[in-house]
Coordinates of C-alpha atoms in Angstrom, one line a residue:
M1 CA 130.7 201.8 147.7
M2 CA 130.7 199.1 150.2
K3 CA 127.4 200.3 151.5
G4 CA 125.8 200.1 148.1
M5 CA 127.1 196.6 147.6
G6 CA 125.4 195.3 150.8
K7 CA 122.2 194.2 149.2
Y8 CA 124.1 192.0 146.8
I9 CA 125.6 190.0 149.6
I10 CA 124.2 186.5 149.8
G11 CA 122.0 186.1 152.8
A12 CA 122.2 189.7 153.8
N13 CA 118.4 190.1 153.9
R14 CA 117.4 186.9 155.5
Q15 CA 115.2 187.1 158.6
L16 CA 115.2 184.8 161.6
L17 CA 113.7 181.4 161.0
I18 CA 110.2 181.0 162.5
P19 CA 109.8 177.7 164.5
E20 CA 106.2 177.3 163.5
S21 CA 107.2 177.2 159.8
D22 CA 109.5 174.3 160.4
E23 CA 108.8 171.5 157.9
S24 CA 110.6 168.8 159.8
G25 CA 107.3 167.4 161.2
K26 CA 105.9 167.0 157.7
L27 CA 109.0 165.2 156.7
E28 CA 108.7 162.8 159.6
K29 CA 105.0 162.0 158.7
V30 CA 105.9 161.5 155.1
G31 CA 108.8 159.3 156.2
S32 CA 106.5 157.2 158.5
S33 CA 103.8 156.8 155.8
V34 CA 106.4 155.7 153.3
S35 CA 107.8 153.3 155.9
S36 CA 104.3 151.8 156.6
T37 CA 103.5 151.5 152.9
S38 CA 106.8 149.9 152.5
K39 CA 106.1 147.3 155.2
K40 CA 102.7 146.5 153.7
N41 CA 104.3 146.1 150.3
K42 CA 107.0 143.9 151.8
F43 CA 104.3 141.8 153.5
R44 CA 102.3 141.5 150.2
Q45 CA 105.5 140.6 148.4
H46 CA 106.3 138.1 151.1
C47 CA 102.8 136.5 150.9
R48 CA 103.0 136.4 147.1
R49 CA 106.4 134.8 147.3
F50 CA 105.4 132.2 150.0
W51 CA 101.7 131.7 149.3
C52 CA 102.1 128.0 148.6
I53 CA 103.6 127.5 152.1
Y54 CA 100.8 129.4 153.8
L55 CA 98.1 127.5 151.8
I56 CA 99.6 124.2 152.8
A57 CA 99.8 125.3 156.5
N58 CA 96.1 126.4 156.5
V59 CA 95.1 123.1 154.9
I60 CA 97.0 121.2 157.5
F61 CA 95.4 123.3 160.3
L62 CA 91.8 122.8 159.0
A63 CA 92.5 119.1 158.4
I64 CA 93.2 118.8 162.1
F65 CA 90.8 121.3 163.6
L66 CA 87.6 120.5 161.6
P67 CA 87.5 116.7 162.5
V68 CA 88.2 117.6 166.1
F69 CA 85.4 120.2 166.0
F70 CA 82.8 118.0 164.4
L71 CA 83.8 114.6 165.9
V72 CA 84.7 115.8 169.4
A73 CA 83.4 119.3 170.2
I74 CA 79.9 119.1 168.6
P75 CA 79.1 115.6 170.2
A76 CA 80.4 116.8 173.5
I77 CA 78.2 119.9 173.4
A78 CA 75.2 117.8 172.3
Q79 CA 75.8 115.3 175.1
L80 CA 76.2 118.2 177.6
V81 CA 72.9 119.6 176.5
V82 CA 71.3 116.1 177.1
N83 CA 73.0 115.7 180.5
K84 CA 71.8 119.1 181.7
S85 CA 68.2 118.6 180.4
D86 CA 65.4 118.0 182.8
I87 CA 63.0 115.1 182.6
R88 CA 59.7 114.7 184.4
I89 CA 57.1 111.8 184.5
V90 CA 53.7 113.1 183.7
N91 CA 51.8 109.8 183.4
A92 CA 52.7 106.1 183.6
E93 CA 50.6 103.1 183.3
V94 CA 51.4 99.4 183.5
M95 CA 48.3 97.5 182.3
H96 CA 47.2 94.0 181.1
P97 CA 49.9 92.1 182.9
T98 CA 50.7 88.5 181.9
A99 CA 53.5 86.2 183.2
D100 CA 56.0 87.8 180.8
T101 CA 54.6 91.0 179.3
V102 CA 52.8 94.3 180.2
R103 CA 51.3 97.1 178.2
M104 CA 53.1 100.3 179.1
T105 CA 52.1 103.9 178.8
L106 CA 54.8 106.5 179.6
E107 CA 54.5 110.2 179.1
T108 CA 57.4 112.5 180.0
K109 CA 58.2 116.1 179.7
V110 CA 61.8 116.8 178.5
N111 CA 63.2 120.3 178.7
L112 CA 66.3 120.5 176.5
K113 CA 66.9 124.2 177.4
L114 CA 67.7 124.7 173.8
A115 CA 65.9 127.1 171.4
L116 CA 66.7 125.1 168.3
G117 CA 64.8 121.9 167.4
V118 CA 66.7 118.7 167.5
R119 CA 65.7 115.7 165.3
L120 CA 66.2 112.3 166.9
D121 CA 66.4 108.9 165.2
P122 CA 64.1 106.2 166.6
V123 CA 65.4 104.9 169.9
V124 CA 64.7 102.2 172.5
F125 CA 64.7 103.6 176.0
Y126 CA 65.6 100.8 178.4
T127 CA 64.1 101.0 181.9
F128 CA 66.3 99.4 184.6
V129 CA 67.2 99.2 188.3
R130 CA 70.1 101.6 188.8
S131 CA 71.9 99.2 191.1
S132 CA 71.8 96.4 188.5
G133 CA 72.9 98.6 185.5
H134 CA 71.2 99.1 182.2
E135 CA 72.7 95.9 180.9
N136 CA 70.0 94.1 183.0
A137 CA 67.1 96.3 181.9
Y138 CA 63.7 94.9 182.7
A139 CA 61.9 96.6 179.7
G140 CA 62.5 98.4 176.5
I141 CA 60.3 101.3 175.3
E142 CA 60.4 102.0 171.6
I143 CA 60.3 105.8 170.8
P144 CA 59.7 106.8 167.1
G145 CA 61.9 109.4 165.5
Q146 CA 60.8 113.0 166.0
T147 CA 62.0 116.5 166.4
I148 CA 62.0 117.9 169.9
K149 CA 62.3 121.4 171.0
G150 CA 62.1 123.2 174.4
N151 CA 59.7 121.7 176.9
Y152 CA 58.6 118.7 174.9
S153 CA 56.3 115.7 175.5
L154 CA 57.9 112.4 174.8
G155 CA 56.6 108.9 175.3
V156 CA 54.4 106.0 174.2
T157 CA 50.9 104.8 174.8
D158 CA 49.7 101.3 175.5
Q159 CA 52.8 99.7 174.0
L160 CA 53.1 95.9 174.4
T161 CA 56.4 95.5 176.3
P162 CA 58.1 92.2 177.0
I163 CA 59.8 91.7 180.4
L164 CA 63.4 91.4 179.4
N165 CA 64.9 90.5 182.8
M166 CA 62.5 89.0 185.4
T167 CA 64.9 89.4 188.3
S168 CA 65.2 93.2 187.7
W169 CA 61.5 93.5 187.1
E170 CA 60.7 91.8 190.4
T171 CA 63.2 94.1 192.2
F172 CA 61.5 97.1 190.7
V173 CA 58.0 95.9 191.6
S174 CA 59.2 95.1 195.1
Q175 CA 60.6 98.7 195.4
V176 CA 57.3 100.2 194.2
V177 CA 55.3 98.2 196.8
H178 CA 57.5 98.5 199.8
Q179 CA 59.3 101.9 199.5
K180 CA 58.2 105.4 199.8
G181 CA 60.0 106.4 196.6
T182 CA 62.2 104.8 194.0
A183 CA 64.1 105.7 190.8
L184 CA 62.7 105.1 187.3
S185 CA 65.9 104.9 185.3
L186 CA 66.1 105.3 181.5
Y187 CA 68.9 104.5 179.1
G188 CA 69.1 104.8 175.3
K189 CA 71.4 105.5 172.4
T190 CA 70.4 107.6 169.4
T191 CA 71.6 110.0 166.8
G192 CA 70.6 113.7 167.0
Y193 CA 70.6 116.2 164.2
L194 CA 71.0 119.9 164.7
G195 CA 70.5 121.2 161.1
V196 CA 73.1 119.3 159.0
L197 CA 75.2 118.5 162.1
K198 CA 74.7 115.1 163.7
S199 CA 76.0 113.5 166.8
H200 CA 75.6 110.3 168.7
I201 CA 73.8 110.8 172.0
I202 CA 73.5 108.7 175.1
L203 CA 70.6 109.3 177.4
D204 CA 71.1 108.0 180.9
K205 CA 68.6 109.6 183.2
Y206 CA 66.7 108.7 186.3
V207 CA 63.6 110.2 187.9
V208 CA 62.7 109.7 191.6
I209 CA 59.0 108.9 191.8
P210 CA 56.7 108.4 194.9
T211 CA 55.6 104.8 195.2
L212 CA 53.1 102.7 197.2
N213 CA 54.9 102.9 200.6
K214 CA 53.4 99.6 201.9
F215 CA 49.9 100.9 201.3
K216 CA 50.2 103.3 204.2
G217 CA 46.6 104.4 205.1
F218 CA 45.2 101.0 204.1
S219 CA 41.8 100.4 205.7
L220 CA 39.0 97.9 206.0
A221 CA 35.5 99.4 206.4
D222 CA 31.8 98.5 206.4
S223 CA 32.6 94.9 207.5
T224 CA 29.4 92.9 207.6
F225 CA 28.8 89.2 208.4
L226 CA 26.2 87.6 206.2
L227 CA 23.6 85.2 207.7
P228 CA 22.9 83.0 205.9
A229 CA 26.0 82.8 203.8
E230 CA 25.6 83.5 200.0
D231 CA 25.6 80.8 197.4
D232 CA 29.3 81.0 196.8
G233 CA 29.9 80.6 200.5
S234 CA 30.7 84.2 201.2
N235 CA 29.7 85.2 204.7
L236 CA 31.8 88.4 205.0
V237 CA 31.7 91.6 202.9
A238 CA 33.6 94.8 203.4
N239 CA 35.2 97.7 201.5
I240 CA 39.0 97.8 201.3
T241 CA 40.9 101.0 200.5
L242 CA 44.4 100.8 199.0
P243 CA 46.1 104.2 198.7
N244 CA 48.4 104.9 195.8
P245 CA 50.5 108.1 196.3
S246 CA 52.5 107.6 193.1
T247 CA 51.9 108.9 189.5
F248 CA 51.8 105.3 188.3
S249 CA 48.7 103.3 187.5
F250 CA 48.9 99.5 187.9
E251 CA 46.4 96.9 186.7
V252 CA 46.9 94.1 189.2
G253 CA 44.1 91.6 188.8
T254 CA 42.1 89.6 191.2
I255 CA 43.7 89.2 194.6
T256 CA 43.1 86.2 196.9
L257 CA 43.9 86.8 200.5
D258 CA 44.3 84.6 203.6
L259 CA 42.7 86.3 206.6
K260 CA 44.7 85.6 209.8
S261 CA 44.0 86.4 213.4
G262 CA 46.2 89.2 214.7
N263 CA 49.8 88.6 214.1
T264 CA 49.6 84.8 214.2
D265 CA 49.6 82.2 211.5
L266 CA 46.1 81.0 212.4
V267 CA 44.0 81.4 209.2
L268 CA 40.4 82.4 210.0
G269 CA 39.3 82.3 206.3
S270 CA 40.0 83.8 202.9
A271 CA 38.9 86.9 200.9
T272 CA 38.9 88.0 197.3
I273 CA 39.2 91.5 195.7
E274 CA 38.3 91.4 192.1
D275 CA 39.6 93.5 189.2
V276 CA 42.1 95.6 191.1
T277 CA 43.6 98.6 189.3
L278 CA 45.6 101.0 191.4
R279 CA 45.3 104.5 190.1
P280 CA 46.8 107.6 191.8
G281 CA 44.9 108.4 195.0
N282 CA 42.7 106.2 197.2
N283 CA 41.3 103.1 195.6
T284 CA 38.3 101.4 197.2
F285 CA 37.2 97.9 196.2
P286 CA 34.5 95.5 197.5
L287 CA 35.9 92.6 199.4
R288 CA 34.1 89.2 199.8
G289 CA 35.3 86.6 202.2
V290 CA 34.6 83.3 203.8
I291 CA 35.2 83.1 207.6
D292 CA 35.5 79.7 209.1
I293 CA 33.4 80.4 212.2
G294 CA 33.6 76.7 213.3
G295 CA 37.4 76.9 213.1
M296 CA 37.4 80.1 215.1
I297 CA 35.3 78.4 217.9
A298 CA 37.6 75.3 217.8
N299 CA 40.6 77.6 218.3
L300 CA 38.9 80.2 220.5
A301 CA 41.7 80.3 223.1
E302 CA 44.3 81.1 220.4
V303 CA 42.1 83.6 218.7
L304 CA 41.4 85.5 222.0
S305 CA 45.1 85.4 222.8
S306 CA 46.0 87.0 219.5
Q307 CA 43.3 89.6 219.9
G308 CA 44.2 90.8 223.3
S309 CA 45.4 94.3 222.6
A310 CA 42.8 94.8 219.8
L311 CA 39.9 93.6 222.0
R312 CA 40.8 96.2 224.6
T313 CA 40.0 98.9 222.1
G314 CA 36.8 97.2 221.0
A315 CA 38.3 95.9 217.7
L316 CA 39.3 92.7 216.0
S317 CA 42.7 92.5 214.4
L318 CA 42.8 90.9 211.0
T319 CA 45.9 90.4 208.9
A320 CA 45.4 90.0 205.2
V321 CA 48.2 88.1 203.3
T322 CA 48.2 87.8 199.6
K323 CA 47.9 84.2 198.5
S324 CA 47.7 84.7 194.7
I325 CA 47.0 87.3 192.0
V326 CA 45.4 86.3 188.8
S327 CA 44.7 88.6 185.8
N328 CA 42.6 87.4 182.8
G329 CA 42.9 83.9 184.0
T330 CA 46.7 83.9 184.3
L331 CA 48.7 83.8 187.5
I332 CA 50.9 86.9 187.8
P333 CA 53.9 85.7 189.8
Y334 CA 55.8 89.0 190.2
Y335 CA 52.8 90.8 191.7
T336 CA 52.0 87.7 193.9
K337 CA 55.6 87.6 195.2
A338 CA 55.7 91.4 195.9
L339 CA 52.4 91.6 197.7
A340 CA 52.7 88.2 199.5
S341 CA 55.7 89.8 201.4
L342 CA 53.5 92.6 202.7
P343 CA 50.9 91.7 205.4
L344 CA 48.2 94.2 205.7
V345 CA 46.9 94.7 209.2
A346 CA 43.4 96.1 209.9
N347 CA 41.7 96.7 213.2
V348 CA 37.9 96.2 212.6
S349 CA 35.5 97.8 215.1
I350 CA 33.4 95.1 216.7
G351 CA 30.6 97.6 217.2
D352 CA 30.5 98.5 213.5
V353 CA 30.5 94.8 212.5
L354 CA 27.6 94.1 214.8
K355 CA 25.6 97.1 213.6
N356 CA 26.2 96.4 209.9
S357 CA 25.5 92.7 210.4
L358 CA 22.3 93.2 212.4
A359 CA 21.1 95.8 209.8
R360 CA 21.7 93.3 207.1
L361 CA 20.2 90.5 209.1
G362 CA 17.1 92.5 209.9
S363 CA 16.4 93.3 206.3
S364 CA 16.9 89.7 205.1
E365 CA 13.9 87.4 204.4
A366 CA 15.6 84.6 206.3
F367 CA 15.6 86.5 209.5
S368 CA 12.2 88.2 208.9
D369 CA 10.3 85.0 208.7
P370 CA 6.8 85.9 209.9
D371 CA 6.3 82.4 211.3
D372 CA 9.3 82.8 213.5
K373 CA 7.6 84.1 216.7
R374 CA 10.9 84.5 218.5
R375 CA 11.9 87.0 215.9
R376 CA 8.7 89.0 216.5
D377 CA 8.7 88.6 220.3
P378 CA 11.7 90.2 221.9
V379 CA 10.4 89.6 225.4
Q380 CA 11.7 86.1 225.7
F381 CA 15.2 87.4 224.9
D382 CA 15.3 89.6 228.0
G383 CA 18.8 90.1 229.2
P384 CA 20.3 91.8 232.3
V385 CA 18.4 94.8 233.6
G386 CA 19.3 98.0 231.8
Y387 CA 20.4 96.4 228.5
G388 CA 17.0 96.4 226.7
D389 CA 16.5 96.0 223.0
A390 CA 20.1 96.5 222.0
Y391 CA 21.0 93.4 224.1
N392 CA 18.0 91.5 222.8
Q393 CA 19.0 92.2 219.1
V394 CA 22.2 90.3 219.5
A395 CA 21.1 87.7 222.1
G396 CA 18.3 86.7 219.7
L397 CA 21.0 85.3 217.4
K398 CA 21.2 82.2 219.7
H399 CA 17.8 81.2 218.3
N400 CA 18.4 82.0 214.6
R401 CA 18.5 78.8 212.6
H402 CA 21.3 80.0 210.4
V403 CA 23.5 80.7 213.5
Q404 CA 22.6 77.3 214.9
K405 CA 23.8 75.6 211.7
I406 CA 27.2 77.0 212.2
F407 CA 27.7 75.4 215.6
K408 CA 27.6 71.8 216.5
D409 CA 25.2 70.7 219.2
E410 CA 28.0 70.1 221.7
D411 CA 29.1 73.7 221.2
S412 CA 25.8 75.3 222.0
E413 CA 26.8 76.4 225.5
Q414 CA 30.0 78.0 224.1
R415 CA 27.9 79.6 221.3
D416 CA 25.4 81.1 223.8
A417 CA 28.2 82.4 226.0
M418 CA 29.9 84.1 223.1
I419 CA 26.7 85.6 221.8
D420 CA 25.8 86.9 225.3
S421 CA 29.2 88.5 225.6
L422 CA 28.7 90.2 222.2
A423 CA 25.2 91.3 223.2
R424 CA 26.5 93.0 226.4
Y425 CA 29.3 94.7 224.4
Y426 CA 26.8 95.9 221.7
A427 CA 24.3 97.1 224.3
S428 CA 27.1 99.2 226.0
L429 CA 28.0 101.1 222.9

């Protein structure tokens, strides 16, 4: 009976539990999901409950952050872009000088290194000597408002520009004349717009430019004495070359020079170079002068003393010193001052002067007078044996009436001796 009852015993037919069929993992996942959902719900309930506090906190944060971003960060970024930008001078001209104005052309290339366009309000760029500061700017260049982007051309053309500070301007001109290079400094304040964003920008830049370097390479060529002198008294013509290695062009004016012997203060005469405009490269102009030959004879000992080293190389040493510069009838004091402090020394070949002068003299009507038998008969000018016609060409000047007018009767022996010496030198070339 007990055996028959076994199947009715609770749990009698249960088998071993299989681990893989354990539901505990599912319960944990369900518990975790319920827990996560519960946290989200609690957070939502928390936000619903305290939304007003969070709203006030966000408003306070934005009220602090946005002004700082727009008033500090954006201008700082814009200023950094300007500071890191490159500027290059493409062309610069200073024309039509007067005592207190010039007409200025300035073309620059500005690379903002920014893909977006930036609109600028009108601005005055002040040019100044960096050691003096922009407060002592010598000129102000007015730039109209425009949008710039990438590598952009910026500048003005033929703008009438008053000289704001004469001391600074004279300093700049002196640096341009005497130095190998100098800084062109620019300063300006403007407002820049990047879309709807705007910021105040300060431009404080300088560009190192090559300058005139004391006219290194200056030369005086094709020097010729004129006999007779021309109606205006000119008895010397030549070509003068003034190099300009800079990118600047300067209209200078008419330059009047004192011509001195060697490195002395003995003035031999004066010369004029008209309508000088210095453009990049070598600039050659005709020079016309008046040499006081009588004064040279009267001071011959001092002249020879000052010419010692030059004469040994067959040359004459002339020093040209600027006396005045006039443009359109107006004295230009700042150019006069800068160039007057720069003596220009040229060694002029005596042989070239004689050749040029004799060629000019031989082609002139005054020397080709058919009635002047001495001109047509070189025999009576015979010099030392072996010198021949070259000697006679120069020695014949003793009998030229225009040469005789230059010397006083009591100086005739000195004249003849000097001409004979020149004749021997010319014949030896």
